[in-house]
Amino acid sequence: MFTTKKSIIFITKSKIKITSVTLGTRPKENVIAESDWNFDNLLSFFLKYKKIIGNSARLLLSEDFVYVIMLSFPSVVVLNRSVIREKAQEFIPENLNETTWDFKEVFKTPASLQEKQRKILVASAVKNLYEDLSEVIIKSGLRIETIEPLSFSLARLTQKQQDPILFVYLYDKAYLTLAQKDLVLATERLDLPINKEKIKKFILFTKENLEISPKKIIFCGNTQNLTLKEYEKENLKVQIQNISPTISLAYKEDVKNKDEKVLNLELLRNFSPSLSTNKITIKTNRFPAFWIIGIFSLIIVIIVEIFLYFKFNLQS
């Protein structure tokens, strides 16, 4: 019996962690490497662990690198990539024609409701950071199967949950994801240490702007030093659970298709010419125009000479 393993690279703005996930009835995580990083040491870090990572890896990114938004459309609207891009562009401060982005439809409201709505999740790269990261990964030779925001991996765990859940993933920051039925409703990044007042402020925001409040708060990640005493008096169900977004991403099945049913971001390969000289230089070999003209002229001359030669011989 073969054991299936997936390599997951989790990157936030300050930390990187490479994990090997063994799939099965009891999935296991094995941390290969974990470190602080910057763009000066990232390439050497990838090259050091490239053989251990294997043939391919999946990339999990914090929302430092990705914008995540939810859009609602009336069910009568014919949705396509162009329609969704136009709507998403109202909320995303990047030119979507110059960066990588994708969407998926999460669910439709029941037909029994008077106003039928289609819920669309959109993820778009923060161009400058994402572009530089793409350069380093491409130069390292790593093959990336799929790229997914952290919030999407957490929301995948709510596919069968009717009530909204607030995940608080503790790592180098506190990454908040309000999710329901595989839908990312809202996200936030907060500095550590996290406390009750910061959580309540986020919940108040979602209540006022989305008219949604979580029924449960789940703390996960680095929860070793976390205490729940300050939350006991609140009218919320608060838990600490061993939930892993890296395992969630490892179980993602469709890592190739785009749009509608699945969201897969890609590396950016069209690099900006304004990148600094110490970054990777991508050169394209262009065949000079004057060579093309010269060869074309030479071919015409040869054809004319052959024609005259045969014409002269036939007449003689």
C-alpha positions as YAML, in Angstrom:
chain: A
units: angstrom
residues:
- id: 1
  name: MET
  ca: [0.00, 0.00, 0.00]
- id: 2
  name: PHE
  ca: [1.39, 3.35, -1.09]
- id: 3
  name: THR
  ca: [1.46, 6.30, 1.28]
- id: 4
  name: THR
  ca: [0.43, 9.61, -0.24]
- id: 5
  name: LYS
  ca: [2.34, 12.67, 0.91]
- id: 6
  name: LYS
  ca: [1.90, 16.32, 0.02]
- id: 7
  name: SER
  ca: [4.45, 19.07, 0.53]
- id: 8
  name: ILE
  ca: [2.94, 22.34, 1.75]
- id: 9
  name: ILE
  ca: [4.81, 25.65, 1.83]
- id: 10
  name: PHE
  ca: [3.14, 28.13, 4.17]
- id: 11
  name: ILE
  ca: [4.32, 31.74, 3.82]
- id: 12
  name: THR
  ca: [3.33, 34.82, 5.78]
- id: 13
  name: LYS
  ca: [4.98, 38.22, 5.51]
- id: 14
  name: SER
  ca: [7.65, 37.26, 8.04]
- id: 15
  name: LYS
  ca: [7.63, 33.45, 8.42]
- id: 16
  name: ILE
  ca: [7.95, 30.41, 6.17]
- id: 17
  name: LYS
  ca: [7.19, 26.81, 7.06]
- id: 18
  name: ILE
  ca: [7.62, 23.70, 4.91]
- id: 19
  name: THR
  ca: [5.47, 20.75, 5.94]
- id: 20
  name: SER
  ca: [5.08, 17.20, 4.66]
- id: 21
  name: VAL
  ca: [1.52, 15.96, 5.14]
- id: 22
  name: THR
  ca: [0.88, 12.22, 5.15]
- id: 23
  name: LEU
  ca: [-2.70, 11.62, 4.01]
- id: 24
  name: GLY
  ca: [-4.94, 8.91, 5.39]
- id: 25
  name: THR
  ca: [-7.59, 8.27, 8.02]
- id: 26
  name: ARG
  ca: [-5.27, 9.94, 10.53]
- id: 27
  name: PRO
  ca: [-3.29, 12.56, 8.59]
- id: 28
  name: LYS
  ca: [0.07, 13.56, 10.01]
- id: 29
  name: GLU
  ca: [2.18, 16.70, 9.65]
- id: 30
  name: ASN
  ca: [5.94, 16.69, 9.68]
- id: 31
  name: VAL
  ca: [7.57, 20.11, 9.77]
- id: 32
  name: ILE
  ca: [10.60, 19.99, 7.48]
- id: 33
  name: ALA
  ca: [11.79, 23.53, 8.08]
- id: 34
  name: GLU
  ca: [10.58, 26.77, 9.63]
- id: 35
  name: SER
  ca: [12.27, 30.15, 9.60]
- id: 36
  name: ASP
  ca: [12.01, 33.91, 9.35]
- id: 37
  name: TRP
  ca: [12.55, 35.08, 5.78]
- id: 38
  name: ASN
  ca: [13.11, 38.02, 3.48]
- id: 39
  name: PHE
  ca: [13.76, 38.32, -0.24]
- id: 40
  name: ASP
  ca: [17.52, 38.20, 0.31]
- id: 41
  name: ASN
  ca: [17.53, 34.69, 1.79]
- id: 42
  name: LEU
  ca: [14.38, 33.12, 0.32]
- id: 43
  name: LEU
  ca: [15.99, 31.61, -2.78]
- id: 44
  name: SER
  ca: [18.75, 29.89, -0.81]
- id: 45
  name: PHE
  ca: [16.11, 28.58, 1.61]
- id: 46
  name: PHE
  ca: [14.13, 27.00, -1.23]
- id: 47
  name: LEU
  ca: [17.24, 25.50, -2.83]
- id: 48
  name: LYS
  ca: [18.35, 24.02, 0.50]
- id: 49
  name: TYR
  ca: [15.12, 22.04, 0.91]
- id: 50
  name: LYS
  ca: [14.22, 21.48, -2.75]
- id: 51
  name: LYS
  ca: [15.09, 17.77, -2.77]
- id: 52
  name: ILE
  ca: [13.13, 17.12, 0.42]
- id: 53
  name: ILE
  ca: [10.11, 19.00, -0.94]
- id: 54
  name: GLY
  ca: [10.02, 16.66, -3.92]
- id: 55
  name: ASN
  ca: [8.50, 16.94, -7.37]
- id: 56
  name: SER
  ca: [5.83, 19.48, -6.44]
- id: 57
  name: ALA
  ca: [4.41, 21.52, -3.59]
- id: 58
  name: ARG
  ca: [1.28, 23.41, -2.70]
- id: 59
  name: LEU
  ca: [1.56, 27.03, -1.62]
- id: 60
  name: LEU
  ca: [-0.45, 28.40, 1.31]
- id: 61
  name: LEU
  ca: [-0.33, 32.19, 1.64]
- id: 62
  name: SER
  ca: [-1.47, 34.55, 4.35]
- id: 63
  name: GLU
  ca: [-3.67, 37.45, 3.30]
- id: 64
  name: ASP
  ca: [-0.55, 39.65, 3.23]
- id: 65
  name: PHE
  ca: [-0.17, 38.37, -0.34]
- id: 66
  name: VAL
  ca: [-3.79, 38.00, -1.40]
- id: 67
  name: TYR
  ca: [-6.98, 40.04, -1.38]
- id: 68
  name: VAL
  ca: [-10.06, 37.97, -0.55]
- id: 69
  name: ILE
  ca: [-13.55, 39.33, -1.15]
- id: 70
  name: MET
  ca: [-17.08, 37.97, -1.33]
- id: 71
  name: LEU
  ca: [-19.48, 39.12, -4.04]
- id: 72
  name: SER
  ca: [-23.22, 38.61, -4.34]
- id: 73
  name: PHE
  ca: [-25.07, 38.51, -7.64]
- id: 74
  name: PRO
  ca: [-28.77, 38.07, -8.43]
- id: 75
  name: SER
  ca: [-29.35, 34.58, -9.79]
- id: 76
  name: VAL
  ca: [-30.72, 36.02, -13.05]
- id: 77
  name: VAL
  ca: [-27.30, 37.50, -13.94]
- id: 78
  name: VAL
  ca: [-25.30, 35.45, -16.43]
- id: 79
  name: LEU
  ca: [-21.93, 35.13, -14.72]
- id: 80
  name: ASN
  ca: [-18.62, 34.84, -16.50]
- id: 81
  name: ARG
  ca: [-15.07, 35.93, -15.79]
- id: 82
  name: SER
  ca: [-15.57, 39.35, -17.37]
- id: 83
  name: VAL
  ca: [-18.67, 40.17, -15.29]
- id: 84
  name: ILE
  ca: [-17.02, 39.06, -12.05]
- id: 85
  name: ARG
  ca: [-13.81, 40.95, -12.82]
- id: 86
  name: GLU
  ca: [-15.76, 44.18, -13.38]
- id: 87
  name: LYS
  ca: [-17.53, 43.83, -10.02]
- id: 88
  name: ALA
  ca: [-14.42, 42.71, -8.12]
- id: 89
  name: GLN
  ca: [-12.43, 45.64, -9.49]
- id: 90
  name: GLU
  ca: [-14.66, 47.98, -7.46]
- id: 91
  name: PHE
  ca: [-13.23, 46.52, -4.23]
- id: 92
  name: ILE
  ca: [-9.69, 45.41, -5.14]
- id: 93
  name: PRO
  ca: [-7.05, 48.19, -5.43]
- id: 94
  name: GLU
  ca: [-5.02, 46.28, -8.05]
- id: 95
  name: ASN
  ca: [-5.55, 46.27, -11.79]
- id: 96
  name: LEU
  ca: [-6.92, 42.75, -12.25]
- id: 97
  name: ASN
  ca: [-5.68, 42.76, -15.86]
- id: 98
  name: GLU
  ca: [-2.11, 42.99, -14.54]
- id: 99
  name: THR
  ca: [-2.18, 40.37, -11.81]
- id: 100
  name: THR
  ca: [-3.37, 36.83, -11.18]
- id: 101
  name: TRP
  ca: [-6.85, 36.27, -9.79]
- id: 102
  name: ASP
  ca: [-9.51, 33.62, -9.73]
- id: 103
  name: PHE
  ca: [-13.00, 32.99, -8.38]
- id: 104
  name: LYS
  ca: [-15.34, 30.22, -7.37]
- id: 105
  name: GLU
  ca: [-19.05, 30.07, -6.76]
- id: 106
  name: VAL
  ca: [-19.66, 28.80, -3.26]
- id: 107
  name: PHE
  ca: [-23.43, 28.42, -3.16]
- id: 108
  name: LYS
  ca: [-26.77, 29.68, -4.39]
- id: 109
  name: THR
  ca: [-29.51, 30.70, -1.99]
- id: 110
  name: PRO
  ca: [-32.48, 28.33, -1.93]
- id: 111
  name: ALA
  ca: [-35.08, 28.80, -4.64]
- id: 112
  name: SER
  ca: [-37.72, 29.27, -1.95]
- id: 113
  name: LEU
  ca: [-36.24, 32.65, -0.99]
- id: 114
  name: GLN
  ca: [-37.67, 35.69, -2.72]
- id: 115
  name: GLU
  ca: [-34.29, 37.17, -3.65]
- id: 116
  name: LYS
  ca: [-32.09, 34.42, -5.02]
- id: 117
  name: GLN
  ca: [-28.41, 35.22, -4.65]
- id: 118
  name: ARG
  ca: [-25.22, 33.65, -5.94]
- id: 119
  name: LYS
  ca: [-22.20, 33.94, -3.66]
- id: 120
  name: ILE
  ca: [-18.81, 34.30, -5.35]
- id: 121
  name: LEU
  ca: [-15.41, 34.23, -3.67]
- id: 122
  name: VAL
  ca: [-12.63, 36.15, -5.40]
- id: 123
  name: ALA
  ca: [-8.92, 36.00, -4.60]
- id: 124
  name: SER
  ca: [-6.45, 38.37, -6.21]
- id: 125
  name: ALA
  ca: [-2.70, 38.73, -5.73]
- id: 126
  name: VAL
  ca: [-1.18, 41.76, -4.04]
- id: 127
  name: LYS
  ca: [0.94, 42.47, -7.09]
- id: 128
  name: ASN
  ca: [4.26, 43.78, -5.71]
- id: 129
  name: LEU
  ca: [4.74, 41.13, -3.01]
- id: 130
  name: TYR
  ca: [3.27, 38.32, -5.08]
- id: 131
  name: GLU
  ca: [5.34, 39.22, -8.13]
- id: 132
  name: ASP
  ca: [8.62, 39.17, -6.21]
- id: 133
  name: LEU
  ca: [7.66, 35.89, -4.54]
- id: 134
  name: SER
  ca: [6.81, 34.37, -7.93]
- id: 135
  name: GLU
  ca: [10.22, 35.33, -9.29]
- id: 136
  name: VAL
  ca: [12.07, 33.55, -6.50]
- id: 137
  name: ILE
  ca: [9.95, 30.40, -6.75]
- id: 138
  name: ILE
  ca: [10.39, 30.19, -10.52]
- id: 139
  name: LYS
  ca: [14.15, 30.64, -10.25]
- id: 140
  name: SER
  ca: [14.32, 27.92, -7.57]
- id: 141
  name: GLY
  ca: [12.82, 25.42, -10.00]
- id: 142
  name: LEU
  ca: [10.05, 24.38, -7.59]
- id: 143
  name: ARG
  ca: [6.85, 23.21, -9.26]
- id: 144
  name: ILE
  ca: [3.79, 24.65, -7.54]
- id: 145
  name: GLU
  ca: [0.60, 22.60, -7.94]
- id: 146
  name: THR
  ca: [-1.79, 25.18, -6.58]
- id: 147
  name: ILE
  ca: [-1.82, 28.39, -4.54]
- id: 148
  name: GLU
  ca: [-4.47, 29.15, -1.95]
- id: 149
  name: PRO
  ca: [-5.10, 31.85, 0.69]
- id: 150
  name: LEU
  ca: [-5.04, 30.78, 4.33]
- id: 151
  name: SER
  ca: [-8.66, 31.82, 4.80]
- id: 152
  name: PHE
  ca: [-9.80, 29.45, 2.02]
- id: 153
  name: SER
  ca: [-8.11, 26.48, 3.67]
- id: 154
  name: LEU
  ca: [-9.84, 27.30, 6.95]
- id: 155
  name: ALA
  ca: [-13.22, 27.90, 5.29]
- id: 156
  name: ARG
  ca: [-13.01, 24.47, 3.63]
- id: 157
  name: LEU
  ca: [-13.52, 23.00, 7.10]
- id: 158
  name: THR
  ca: [-16.98, 24.60, 7.32]
- id: 159
  name: GLN
  ca: [-18.56, 22.95, 4.28]
- id: 160
  name: LYS
  ca: [-21.21, 21.26, 6.43]
- id: 161
  name: GLN
  ca: [-21.53, 24.02, 9.03]
- id: 162
  name: GLN
  ca: [-24.78, 25.99, 8.94]
- id: 163
  name: ASP
  ca: [-23.69, 28.52, 11.55]
- id: 164
  name: PRO
  ca: [-20.80, 30.96, 11.00]
- id: 165
  name: ILE
  ca: [-17.53, 30.12, 12.76]
- id: 166
  name: LEU
  ca: [-14.70, 32.50, 13.61]
- id: 167
  name: PHE
  ca: [-11.28, 30.86, 13.25]
- id: 168
  name: VAL
  ca: [-8.40, 32.54, 15.05]
- id: 169
  name: TYR
  ca: [-5.21, 31.02, 13.67]
- id: 170
  name: LEU
  ca: [-2.23, 31.96, 15.85]
- id: 171
  name: TYR
  ca: [1.18, 32.09, 14.21]
- id: 172
  name: ASP
  ca: [3.37, 35.17, 13.71]
- id: 173
  name: LYS
  ca: [0.09, 37.10, 13.89]
- id: 174
  name: ALA
  ca: [-3.49, 36.27, 14.71]
- id: 175
  name: TYR
  ca: [-5.25, 35.47, 11.43]
- id: 176
  name: LEU
  ca: [-9.01, 35.83, 11.77]
- id: 177
  name: THR
  ca: [-11.35, 34.15, 9.30]
- id: 178
  name: LEU
  ca: [-15.13, 34.28, 9.62]
- id: 179
  name: ALA
  ca: [-16.50, 31.43, 7.52]
- id: 180
  name: GLN
  ca: [-19.71, 29.57, 6.84]
- id: 181
  name: LYS
  ca: [-20.46, 26.67, 4.46]
- id: 182
  name: ASP
  ca: [-17.07, 26.98, 2.69]
- id: 183
  name: LEU
  ca: [-17.57, 30.72, 2.27]
- id: 184
  name: VAL
  ca: [-15.06, 33.29, 3.54]
- id: 185
  name: LEU
  ca: [-17.16, 36.09, 4.99]
- id: 186
  name: ALA
  ca: [-14.45, 38.33, 6.45]
- id: 187
  name: THR
  ca: [-10.76, 38.25, 7.34]
- id: 188
  name: GLU
  ca: [-8.40, 40.25, 9.52]
- id: 189
  name: ARG
  ca: [-4.76, 40.18, 10.64]
- id: 190
  name: LEU
  ca: [-3.99, 41.27, 14.20]
- id: 191
  name: ASP
  ca: [-0.73, 41.66, 16.08]
- id: 192
  name: LEU
  ca: [0.00, 39.36, 18.97]
- id: 193
  name: PRO
  ca: [-0.79, 38.96, 21.78]
- id: 194
  name: ILE
  ca: [-4.45, 38.56, 20.96]
- id: 195
  name: ASN
  ca: [-7.08, 39.51, 23.52]
- id: 196
  name: LYS
  ca: [-10.83, 39.58, 24.01]
- id: 197
  name: GLU
  ca: [-11.23, 43.23, 23.05]
- id: 198
  name: LYS
  ca: [-9.60, 42.74, 19.65]
- id: 199
  name: ILE
  ca: [-11.86, 39.78, 18.95]
- id: 200
  name: LYS
  ca: [-14.97, 41.69, 20.04]
- id: 201
  name: LYS
  ca: [-14.05, 44.60, 17.77]
- id: 202
  name: PHE
  ca: [-13.87, 42.28, 14.76]
- id: 203
  name: ILE
  ca: [-17.17, 40.60, 15.67]
- id: 204
  name: LEU
  ca: [-18.82, 44.02, 16.02]
- id: 205
  name: PHE
  ca: [-17.54, 44.97, 12.56]
- id: 206
  name: THR
  ca: [-19.00, 41.85, 10.93]
- id: 207
  name: LYS
  ca: [-22.29, 42.34, 12.77]
- id: 208
  name: GLU
  ca: [-22.65, 45.95, 11.63]
- id: 209
  name: ASN
  ca: [-21.42, 45.47, 8.06]
- id: 210
  name: LEU
  ca: [-22.48, 41.91, 7.22]
- id: 211
  name: GLU
  ca: [-25.26, 41.39, 9.74]
- id: 212
  name: ILE
  ca: [-23.52, 38.16, 10.71]
- id: 213
  name: SER
  ca: [-22.09, 37.11, 14.06]
- id: 214
  name: PRO
  ca: [-20.19, 33.89, 14.79]
- id: 215
  name: LYS
  ca: [-21.80, 31.28, 16.99]
- id: 216
  name: LYS
  ca: [-18.46, 29.77, 17.82]
- id: 217
  name: ILE
  ca: [-14.82, 30.90, 18.06]
- id: 218
  name: ILE
  ca: [-12.12, 28.31, 17.38]
- id: 219
  name: PHE
  ca: [-8.52, 29.08, 18.29]
- id: 220
  name: CYS
  ca: [-5.94, 27.01, 16.43]
- id: 221
  name: GLY
  ca: [-2.28, 27.13, 15.49]
- id: 222
  name: ASN
  ca: [0.21, 28.03, 18.22]
- id: 223
  name: THR
  ca: [-2.20, 27.87, 21.17]
- id: 224
  name: GLN
  ca: [0.27, 26.55, 23.78]
- id: 225
  name: ASN
  ca: [0.21, 29.72, 25.89]
- id: 226
  name: LEU
  ca: [-3.41, 30.61, 25.27]
- id: 227
  name: THR
  ca: [-5.96, 30.81, 28.09]
- id: 228
  name: LEU
  ca: [-9.69, 31.08, 27.57]
- id: 229
  name: LYS
  ca: [-10.58, 32.52, 30.99]
- id: 230
  name: GLU
  ca: [-11.23, 36.03, 29.70]
- id: 231
  name: TYR
  ca: [-13.79, 34.66, 27.21]
- id: 232
  name: GLU
  ca: [-15.83, 32.66, 29.73]
- id: 233
  name: LYS
  ca: [-18.25, 35.49, 30.53]
- id: 234
  name: GLU
  ca: [-19.01, 36.20, 26.88]
- id: 235
  name: ASN
  ca: [-22.06, 34.72, 25.21]
- id: 236
  name: LEU
  ca: [-19.91, 32.75, 22.82]
- id: 237
  name: LYS
  ca: [-18.79, 29.17, 22.51]
- id: 238
  name: VAL
  ca: [-14.99, 29.32, 22.56]
- id: 239
  name: GLN
  ca: [-12.77, 26.32, 21.89]
- id: 240
  name: ILE
  ca: [-9.17, 25.37, 21.23]
- id: 241
  name: GLN
  ca: [-8.91, 22.81, 18.45]
- id: 242
  name: ASN
  ca: [-6.06, 21.12, 16.66]
- id: 243
  name: ILE
  ca: [-7.10, 22.43, 13.24]
- id: 244
  name: SER
  ca: [-4.53, 22.60, 10.46]
- id: 245
  name: PRO
  ca: [-4.93, 24.68, 7.28]
- id: 246
  name: THR
  ca: [-1.95, 22.83, 5.79]
- id: 247
  name: ILE
  ca: [-3.77, 19.49, 6.11]
- id: 248
  name: SER
  ca: [-6.86, 21.12, 4.62]
- id: 249
  name: LEU
  ca: [-4.85, 22.25, 1.58]
- id: 250
  name: ALA
  ca: [-3.22, 18.81, 1.29]
- id: 251
  name: TYR
  ca: [-6.69, 17.27, 0.80]
- id: 252
  name: LYS
  ca: [-7.72, 19.71, -1.91]
- id: 253
  name: GLU
  ca: [-8.61, 17.57, -4.92]
- id: 254
  name: ASP
  ca: [-8.89, 19.84, -7.96]
- id: 255
  name: VAL
  ca: [-5.63, 21.77, -8.27]
- id: 256
  name: LYS
  ca: [-5.73, 22.45, -12.02]
- id: 257
  name: ASN
  ca: [-9.05, 23.95, -13.07]
- id: 258
  name: LYS
  ca: [-10.12, 27.55, -12.59]
- id: 259
  name: ASP
  ca: [-13.35, 29.45, -12.02]
- id: 260
  name: GLU
  ca: [-16.83, 28.50, -10.85]
- id: 261
  name: LYS
  ca: [-16.24, 25.31, -8.85]
- id: 262
  name: VAL
  ca: [-12.63, 25.67, -7.73]
- id: 263
  name: LEU
  ca: [-10.16, 28.46, -7.09]
- id: 264
  name: ASN
  ca: [-6.50, 28.07, -8.06]
- id: 265
  name: LEU
  ca: [-4.12, 30.99, -8.23]
- id: 266
  name: GLU
  ca: [-1.00, 30.88, -10.39]
- id: 267
  name: LEU
  ca: [2.48, 32.35, -10.17]
- id: 268
  name: LEU
  ca: [2.98, 35.70, -11.88]
- id: 269
  name: ARG
  ca: [5.34, 35.31, -14.82]
- id: 270
  name: ASN
  ca: [5.13, 38.72, -16.51]
- id: 271
  name: PHE
  ca: [7.54, 40.64, -14.34]
- id: 272
  name: SER
  ca: [7.63, 44.40, -14.12]
- id: 273
  name: PRO
  ca: [10.67, 46.09, -15.77]
- id: 274
  name: SER
  ca: [11.02, 48.32, -12.70]
- id: 275
  name: LEU
  ca: [12.29, 45.52, -10.48]
- id: 276
  name: SER
  ca: [15.62, 46.22, -8.83]
- id: 277
  name: THR
  ca: [18.84, 44.91, -10.36]
- id: 278
  name: ASN
  ca: [19.48, 42.44, -7.55]
- id: 279
  name: LYS
  ca: [16.28, 40.62, -8.47]
- id: 280
  name: ILE
  ca: [16.05, 37.97, -11.13]
- id: 281
  name: THR
  ca: [16.40, 39.15, -14.71]
- id: 282
  name: ILE
  ca: [14.19, 37.46, -17.27]
- id: 283
  name: LYS
  ca: [15.63, 37.78, -20.77]
- id: 284
  name: THR
  ca: [13.92, 36.89, -24.02]
- id: 285
  name: ASN
  ca: [15.95, 36.07, -27.12]
- id: 286
  name: ARG
  ca: [14.62, 38.17, -29.95]
- id: 287
  name: PHE
  ca: [15.70, 37.43, -33.51]
- id: 288
  name: PRO
  ca: [16.86, 40.81, -34.93]
- id: 289
  name: ALA
  ca: [14.55, 42.26, -37.58]
- id: 290
  name: PHE
  ca: [17.39, 43.08, -39.98]
- id: 291
  name: TRP
  ca: [18.38, 39.38, -40.10]
- id: 292
  name: ILE
  ca: [14.83, 38.42, -41.04]
- id: 293
  name: ILE
  ca: [14.78, 41.02, -43.83]
- id: 294
  name: GLY
  ca: [18.20, 39.91, -45.09]
- id: 295
  name: ILE
  ca: [17.30, 36.22, -45.22]
- id: 296
  name: PHE
  ca: [13.99, 36.98, -46.94]
- id: 297
  name: SER
  ca: [15.80, 39.07, -49.58]
- id: 298
  name: LEU
  ca: [18.38, 36.31, -50.14]
- id: 299
  name: ILE
  ca: [15.63, 33.75, -50.71]
- id: 300
  name: ILE
  ca: [13.99, 36.00, -53.31]
- id: 301
  name: VAL
  ca: [17.32, 36.45, -55.16]
- id: 302
  name: ILE
  ca: [17.93, 32.68, -55.21]
- id: 303
  name: ILE
  ca: [14.42, 32.02, -56.58]
- id: 304
  name: VAL
  ca: [14.90, 34.62, -59.34]
- id: 305
  name: GLU
  ca: [18.27, 33.13, -60.32]
- id: 306
  name: ILE
  ca: [16.85, 29.61, -60.49]
- id: 307
  name: PHE
  ca: [13.96, 30.84, -62.63]
- id: 308
  name: LEU
  ca: [16.33, 32.64, -65.08]
- id: 309
  name: TYR
  ca: [18.61, 29.64, -65.21]
- id: 310
  name: PHE
  ca: [15.84, 27.23, -66.26]
- id: 311
  name: LYS
  ca: [14.36, 29.77, -68.66]
- id: 312
  name: PHE
  ca: [17.71, 30.23, -70.41]
- id: 313
  name: ASN
  ca: [18.35, 26.45, -70.67]
- id: 314
  name: LEU
  ca: [14.87, 25.76, -72.09]
- id: 315
  name: GLN
  ca: [15.32, 28.41, -74.80]
- id: 316
  name: SER
  ca: [18.72, 27.08, -75.78]
...
